[in-house]
Amino acid sequence: MKIVVRVRAMNLTIGAVAIALVISVLATAGKVTTSERRERELDLLSAFRQSDITRLRIERKLGGFVIERESVDDGGIAEWRITSPIQEEVEVFSMERYLGTLEFAGFERVLKPEAIHRKEMGFDDPRWVVHVDMGDIRYRLRLGKDAVSPAGSAYLEVAGENVPRKGIYIIKSSLIRELDAPLDIFRSRSLMPYLSTSLSEIHLDGDGGERRFRRAEGGGWRFDGMAADVNVDRDALDRMLLQFARTKAETFIDIVAAKKALAGDLKIKITLVPKDGSPRGTVSVGGRCPDEPSALVAVRSEPDPVAACVPASIMFGLGMSVVSLKDYSPFYLRTDEVESITIKAGKKVLDFARKEHGYTLRAPEVAEVDAAAGDRRLNTLTGSLGELIEDADLVQLGLQPAQATVVLTRVTDQEKKAFTETITVGTPATDGSVHIQRKSDGAVLKMAPEAARALRADSSLVRELGIFDFGREDIRALELQARGNHQVLTRGESSADQFVMTEPAGYPADHVLVLDLVNRLRKLRATRWAADEDDGTFGFDTPAAVVRFSAQPSVQKDPKWHEFVVGARASDGYFAKESKSSAVFVISRRLVMATRALLINRDHFMISKNLAAKIRLSTPSATVQLIRQGKGFIQGPGQPRLFRSQIEEIIETLPYLLPRGAVHLGAPTPAEGFEQPLLLVDIEALPGHGGGSKARRFRIGNGDSYNFEAIYYARTSDIDATFVLPRQQVRRLLDALPE
C-alpha cells in the first residue's frame, strides 16, 4: 500500500514540475533573457528573433514601403509580401539578406546620455526610420545626421516599444547603405506570377501566332481548340517555359511609360490560368525599354501590376510557331521515366521492365536483359520522330483494327500511381515504315523503318550478341564479294598465320589487313539485334558485301563454311544476317569497311633509306636527285639546292609511306590525275637489294577524300592498282621540295 502511495505522489510531483515548466516557458516567451542580452552586447539590436518578425516598414521622405509576413512554408521559409505602396510578392533571398543585416548589425560606439543633443543630431527630422515588429518588441531605428568620425558614419537612434536597450549609436557608412534599402531590392524579379506546374492553361498571342495549351494527363500539354488538339512537344515547350523563367526584371520602370511603349510595338501577350482558381496572370512583352534600347518592356497587368525591362533574347523562345510546338514523337515519356514496356501483336507479347541497373524480360519468357540493349530499345521508342498525318484513314492504314499496341508505364514517386501511355500500330508499308496512333490525343504519325522495327514484339532483346567464336588459326579461307571485287584467300603452307591471295591472281596479300579482318570475323559480335526476320527493308537484295569463310577448329574433322550478308546502313552501323538464318543484326561500320577493302599488299611505297642508292623526286616545276654518300644522301649537281633539313625530311618520310588501302585494281581513271602527276618518285636500289628489279617508281595523283579522310591517289610500278595515301604524308614530301 505504501508503494502505491509513493508512486502516486511521485507522478503528482512530476506533473506539477511539468506544468510549472510550461507556465515558465509561456511567461518568458517573447522576453529577452539574460543570456541573450550577454551574447548580443556588441550588436546594435540586443534582441533578435527572425522567426518572430512579422512586419517591416521603411519610412522615408521620398516614399517608403511596408513588407508583411504572410506565412511560413513546409521548409520553414517565411513568405513575405509588399503591402504598400504596391501589392506584390517579395524576393525571398533579398528579404533574408536584409534581416541578416539587422541581426548582425554592429556599431562603432554608444553615446552617453550627457553627450546626446537630439536636435543637433538630426533626430527631430530623421533621414529615414526603419520599423521592425518582432513579437512584443517594436523597434524604431532613426537615422540622424552625419557623425564627426569615422568618415561617412552617422547617428542612429534605437527606440520603440519594449525595446531592451535603447540608445543613440554611431554606425558606419556601409551599414547605413545596407539598411537604407530601396523598394526594388525586395521586389521579385520574375514577371511571371505562377510556375508552370501550377497552371491548367497557357495562352500566347503575337509573334508566332495564336497558341492555346491546356494541361493533359500525366503532366503534359495539348493544344486547346486548335491544331486538332494534338499534344505539345515536351522539349519545345520546355524551351518556351525556360524563357518564362528568364522573363525577369533587369530594372523596374513606371507602368504608365511601359504601357505607352507597348502600345506601339506589342510583340507577345501571355495569359496564365492557374489550376486552383487563382486570378489569371497576364504578361505583355514588346517595345523598347526607355533607358535601355537593347532590352524589351514587359508589363504584368494581373495579378499585382508591375512593369520592367527584360532581356530581348526571350523572344527566341516565346515566338515559336504552332508547327514547331506540335509533338512528332510517339510518346511523351522520356527514356529515364519509363518503368516498363509492353508490346502486343496478336499472340506475340514482348514485356520487359526495369530492374536495378538493368531490365528483366517478363514475356515471352523470363530472362535478364542487358542494360545497354534495353536502353537502346527504349531510346528508339521514345526518341524517334514521325510525320503527323492529318485526316488519316485509320482503316486503310491498318489502325482500325490495330495490328499491335505498345504501352509504356511510369510510376510517379509522389503518388505511387501508374501512368500509362498507349499507341496502336498499323500495317507496315512495303518500305518498312508504319503508321501509329497516340491514344492520348488521337494523332496519327508515320514512323520511319528503323523506328518502326522497335515497335515489334520480337526476341531481339534476349538474343546473344556473339555471332562467331573461333580461334585465329581455325580460319582456313576467306571469300569476299564487295564493290565489284571478288577476293579469295587461303592459308599458305609455310606459316599458320600467312594467307595467299588466289583471286585476283598475281596480287600479294597484305598480311596486316588480312589478320585484322580474321580477328574481327572469328569473334564477331553484333552491335545489336534488329529483327527476328528479314522483311525486305534491310537492303539484302543489293548487298554492300557478302562474306564467306571456312573454319576448322581442332575438334572438327573438316572445315565448315560460314556466310553472312551485309545490307543497308543503320544508324549505328550496317544491317547483316547469316545466310542460314532470317534474324537481322547490326555490325560496326569498321567491320564493313574491312570486308570491302582490297586486301592486297601496301608495302610497295615504303622505301628503306638503307637500301636506296638514288632517289629522284619530280614535280611539274622542279626535279631533285638525292645520291647516297656513306650513310646519308647528298644532292646531285645542276638542281635547286635544298637545306640539309629538307633532305632529311624527305629521307625520313619515304620509309613510312603506307597507303590506307587500294581503291581499285587495273588501270587508273582520268579523275585520279596520273596523266599529269603531282609527284614522281624514282628509286634505284643498291646492288643486290632490288628484289629482282633495281628501279622502282611511284606516282602521286590528285587529292580527294576517302572514308572521311583527305588523301592523294598513288600508283606504283610494282602492282597494277590505285592506292590512297594520307594527305599529311604526301604534304611532308611536297613541302620539302622547291616550289
Coordinates of C-alpha atoms in Angstrom, one line a residue, residues 140-349:
R140 CA 12.2 52.1 -34.4
L141 CA 15.6 52.8 -36.0
R142 CA 16.0 56.5 -36.8
L143 CA 18.9 57.8 -38.8
G144 CA 20.2 61.3 -37.9
K145 CA 22.9 63.5 -39.2
D146 CA 26.5 62.5 -40.1
A147 CA 28.8 62.0 -37.1
V148 CA 32.2 63.7 -36.9
S149 CA 34.1 60.4 -37.1
P150 CA 34.7 57.9 -38.5
A151 CA 34.3 59.3 -42.0
G152 CA 30.8 58.6 -43.5
S153 CA 29.4 57.5 -40.2
A154 CA 26.1 58.8 -38.8
Y155 CA 24.0 58.8 -35.6
L156 CA 21.3 56.1 -35.3
E157 CA 18.7 56.0 -32.5
V158 CA 17.4 52.6 -31.4
A159 CA 13.9 53.3 -29.9
G160 CA 10.4 51.8 -29.8
E161 CA 8.1 49.7 -27.6
N162 CA 9.5 47.1 -25.2
V163 CA 13.0 47.6 -26.7
P164 CA 15.5 46.2 -24.1
R165 CA 18.5 48.5 -24.9
K166 CA 17.5 51.9 -26.2
G167 CA 20.1 54.5 -27.1
I168 CA 21.9 56.5 -29.7
Y169 CA 24.8 54.9 -31.6
I170 CA 27.3 55.8 -34.2
I171 CA 27.2 53.4 -37.2
K172 CA 29.4 53.0 -40.3
S173 CA 28.5 54.1 -43.8
S174 CA 28.4 50.5 -45.0
L175 CA 25.6 49.7 -42.6
I176 CA 23.8 52.9 -43.5
R177 CA 23.7 51.8 -47.1
E178 CA 22.5 48.3 -46.3
L179 CA 19.7 49.5 -44.0
D180 CA 18.6 52.2 -46.5
A181 CA 17.4 49.6 -49.0
P182 CA 15.2 50.7 -51.9
L183 CA 11.9 49.1 -52.6
D184 CA 13.2 47.5 -55.9
I185 CA 15.6 45.4 -53.9
F186 CA 12.7 43.4 -52.3
R187 CA 10.6 43.1 -55.5
S188 CA 10.5 39.7 -57.1
R189 CA 12.4 39.8 -60.4
S190 CA 10.2 37.2 -62.0
L191 CA 7.5 38.8 -64.1
M192 CA 5.6 35.5 -64.5
P193 CA 3.3 35.2 -61.5
Y194 CA 3.0 31.4 -61.5
L195 CA 5.1 28.3 -62.1
S196 CA 4.1 26.1 -65.0
T197 CA 3.4 23.3 -62.6
S198 CA 0.5 25.3 -61.1
L199 CA -1.2 26.1 -64.4
S200 CA -4.1 24.5 -66.2
E201 CA -3.9 26.7 -69.4
I202 CA -1.4 28.8 -71.2
H203 CA -2.4 31.3 -74.0
L204 CA 0.0 33.2 -76.3
D205 CA -0.8 35.8 -78.9
G206 CA 1.5 37.8 -81.1
D207 CA 4.8 36.7 -82.6
G208 CA 4.4 33.1 -83.5
G209 CA 0.7 33.4 -83.9
E210 CA -2.1 32.3 -81.6
R211 CA -1.3 29.4 -79.4
R212 CA -3.6 27.8 -76.8
F213 CA -2.4 25.0 -74.5
R214 CA -4.2 23.0 -71.8
R215 CA -2.9 20.6 -69.2
A216 CA -3.1 17.0 -70.3
E217 CA -2.9 13.8 -68.3
G218 CA 0.5 12.8 -66.9
G219 CA 1.9 16.3 -66.7
G220 CA 2.0 17.0 -70.5
W221 CA 0.2 19.7 -72.5
R222 CA -2.1 19.7 -75.5
F223 CA -3.3 22.4 -77.9
D224 CA -6.7 23.7 -76.9
G225 CA -9.3 24.2 -79.6
M226 CA -6.7 24.4 -82.3
A227 CA -4.2 22.3 -84.3
A228 CA -6.5 19.3 -83.9
D229 CA -5.9 19.4 -80.1
V230 CA -2.7 17.3 -80.6
N231 CA 0.0 17.0 -77.9
V232 CA 2.5 19.8 -77.5
D233 CA 6.1 18.8 -77.9
R234 CA 7.7 18.4 -74.5
D235 CA 11.2 19.7 -75.4
A236 CA 9.9 22.6 -77.4
L237 CA 7.5 23.6 -74.6
D238 CA 10.4 23.3 -72.1
R239 CA 12.4 25.8 -74.2
M240 CA 9.4 28.2 -74.1
L241 CA 9.0 27.8 -70.4
L242 CA 12.7 28.5 -70.0
Q243 CA 12.0 31.9 -71.5
F244 CA 9.2 32.3 -69.0
A245 CA 11.7 31.8 -66.2
R246 CA 14.1 34.2 -68.0
T247 CA 11.5 37.0 -68.1
K248 CA 13.0 38.7 -65.2
A249 CA 13.2 42.4 -64.4
E250 CA 16.6 43.9 -65.2
T251 CA 15.2 47.3 -64.0
F252 CA 11.7 48.3 -62.9
I253 CA 10.1 51.1 -64.7
D254 CA 6.9 53.2 -64.5
I255 CA 3.9 51.2 -65.5
V256 CA 2.3 54.1 -67.5
A257 CA 5.5 54.7 -69.5
A258 CA 5.8 50.9 -70.1
K259 CA 2.2 50.6 -71.4
K260 CA 2.9 53.5 -73.8
A261 CA 5.9 51.7 -75.2
L262 CA 3.9 48.5 -75.6
A263 CA 1.1 50.3 -77.4
G264 CA 3.1 50.8 -80.5
D265 CA 5.1 47.6 -80.5
L266 CA 3.3 44.7 -78.7
K267 CA 5.2 41.5 -79.6
I268 CA 3.5 38.9 -77.4
K269 CA 0.8 38.6 -74.8
I270 CA 0.9 35.7 -72.4
T271 CA -2.1 34.6 -70.3
L272 CA -1.6 32.0 -67.5
V273 CA -4.6 30.2 -65.9
P274 CA -3.9 28.6 -62.5
K275 CA -5.3 25.2 -61.6
D276 CA -6.5 26.3 -58.2
G277 CA -8.8 29.1 -59.4
S278 CA -6.4 32.0 -58.5
P279 CA -6.6 35.1 -60.7
R280 CA -5.2 34.8 -64.2
G281 CA -1.8 36.1 -64.9
T282 CA -1.3 38.4 -67.9
V283 CA 2.1 39.5 -69.1
S284 CA 2.7 41.5 -72.3
V285 CA 6.2 41.9 -73.9
G286 CA 7.3 44.4 -76.6
G287 CA 8.6 47.9 -77.2
R288 CA 12.0 49.2 -76.4
C289 CA 12.9 49.9 -72.8
P290 CA 13.1 53.7 -72.3
D291 CA 16.5 53.7 -70.7
E292 CA 17.9 50.6 -72.3
P293 CA 17.1 50.2 -76.1
S294 CA 18.6 46.7 -76.3
A295 CA 16.0 45.4 -73.8
L296 CA 12.2 45.0 -74.1
V297 CA 9.4 46.2 -71.9
A298 CA 7.3 43.7 -70.0
V299 CA 4.1 44.6 -68.2
R300 CA 2.3 42.3 -65.8
S301 CA -1.2 43.6 -65.7
E302 CA -2.6 41.0 -63.4
P303 CA -2.2 40.0 -60.6
D304 CA -0.1 42.7 -58.9
P305 CA 0.6 45.0 -61.8
V306 CA 4.3 45.7 -62.5
A307 CA 6.5 46.9 -65.4
A308 CA 10.1 46.2 -66.1
C309 CA 12.8 45.9 -68.7
V310 CA 13.6 42.3 -69.7
P311 CA 16.2 40.7 -72.0
A312 CA 15.2 40.8 -75.7
S313 CA 16.6 37.3 -76.1
I314 CA 13.5 35.8 -74.5
M315 CA 11.6 36.3 -77.8
F316 CA 13.6 33.5 -79.4
G317 CA 11.6 31.0 -77.3
L318 CA 8.3 32.9 -76.9
G319 CA 7.9 33.3 -80.7
M320 CA 7.8 29.6 -81.5
S321 CA 5.2 28.7 -84.1
V322 CA 2.4 26.1 -83.8
V323 CA 4.2 23.8 -86.3
S324 CA 7.4 23.8 -84.1
L325 CA 5.4 23.1 -81.0
K326 CA 3.5 20.1 -82.3
D327 CA 4.6 16.8 -80.9
Y328 CA 6.0 14.5 -83.5
S329 CA 7.2 11.7 -81.2
P330 CA 5.1 8.6 -80.4
F331 CA 5.4 9.1 -76.6
Y332 CA 5.5 11.9 -74.0
L333 CA 7.6 9.9 -71.5
R334 CA 11.4 10.1 -71.7
T335 CA 13.6 7.1 -71.5
D336 CA 14.6 7.5 -67.9
E337 CA 11.0 7.9 -66.8
V338 CA 9.8 4.5 -68.2
E339 CA 9.4 1.7 -65.8
S340 CA 8.0 -1.0 -68.1
I341 CA 7.2 -1.7 -71.8
T342 CA 4.6 -4.0 -73.2
I343 CA 4.2 -4.7 -76.9
K344 CA 1.3 -7.0 -78.1
A345 CA 0.9 -8.1 -81.7
G346 CA -1.7 -10.9 -81.9
K347 CA -0.4 -13.7 -79.9
K348 CA 3.1 -12.3 -79.7
V349 CA 4.0 -10.4 -76.5

